[in-house]
């Protein structure tokens, strides 16, 4: 699947620490999660955890 062979590795390389983009990245990542085969779900675990941790943090003032 192209999502896991090309897209996710690019996300990992280039966007992993781009916290300001997490809200924009969540849509394609949740799309991937919704449409992937069960053996690929674990590949999204780290991203889902990062996004959920980021959304649950209190805003910095």
PDB file of C-alpha atoms in Angstrom, residues 11 15-16 18-34 44 46-55:
ATOM      1  CA  UNK A  11       5.678  11.967   7.414  1.00  0.00           C
ATOM      2  CA  UNK A  15       6.916  16.144   9.766  1.00  0.00           C
ATOM      3  CA  UNK A  16       7.392  14.174  12.975  1.00  0.00           C
ATOM      4  CA  UNK A  18       6.079  19.738  13.267  1.00  0.00           C
ATOM      5  CA  UNK A  19       3.585  20.251  16.055  1.00  0.00           C
ATOM      6  CA  UNK A  20       1.944  23.177  14.268  1.00  0.00           C
ATOM      7  CA  UNK A  21       0.931  20.799  11.450  1.00  0.00           C
ATOM      8  CA  UNK A  22      -0.572  18.058  13.610  1.00  0.00           C
ATOM      9  CA  UNK A  23      -4.149  19.254  13.093  1.00  0.00           C
ATOM     10  CA  UNK A  24      -3.648  19.223   9.314  1.00  0.00           C
ATOM     11  CA  UNK A  25      -1.892  15.843   9.423  1.00  0.00           C
ATOM     12  CA  UNK A  26      -4.595  14.239  11.518  1.00  0.00           C
ATOM     13  CA  UNK A  27      -7.084  14.057   8.640  1.00  0.00           C
ATOM     14  CA  UNK A  28      -4.884  11.961   6.291  1.00  0.00           C
ATOM     15  CA  UNK A  29      -3.637   9.854   9.200  1.00  0.00           C
ATOM     16  CA  UNK A  30      -7.152   9.059  10.381  1.00  0.00           C
ATOM     17  CA  UNK A  31      -8.098   8.314   6.766  1.00  0.00           C
ATOM     18  CA  UNK A  32      -5.190   5.863   6.634  1.00  0.00           C
ATOM     19  CA  UNK A  33      -6.316   4.288   9.895  1.00  0.00           C
ATOM     20  CA  UNK A  34      -9.889   3.965   8.672  1.00  0.00           C
ATOM     21  CA  UNK A  44       0.104   4.369  12.888  1.00  0.00           C
ATOM     22  CA  UNK A  46       3.111   6.410  17.220  1.00  0.00           C
ATOM     23  CA  UNK A  47       1.458   9.114  15.142  1.00  0.00           C
ATOM     24  CA  UNK A  48      -1.921   8.658  16.790  1.00  0.00           C
ATOM     25  CA  UNK A  49      -0.300   8.879  20.214  1.00  0.00           C
ATOM     26  CA  UNK A  50       1.588  12.067  19.251  1.00  0.00           C
ATOM     27  CA  UNK A  51      -1.540  13.718  17.861  1.00  0.00           C
ATOM     28  CA  UNK A  52      -3.669  12.783  20.856  1.00  0.00           C
ATOM     29  CA  UNK A  53      -0.980  13.913  23.295  1.00  0.00           C
ATOM     30  CA  UNK A  54      -0.659  17.183  21.417  1.00  0.00           C
ATOM     31  CA  UNK A  55      -4.406  17.837  21.444  1.00  0.00           C
TER      32      UNK A  55
END
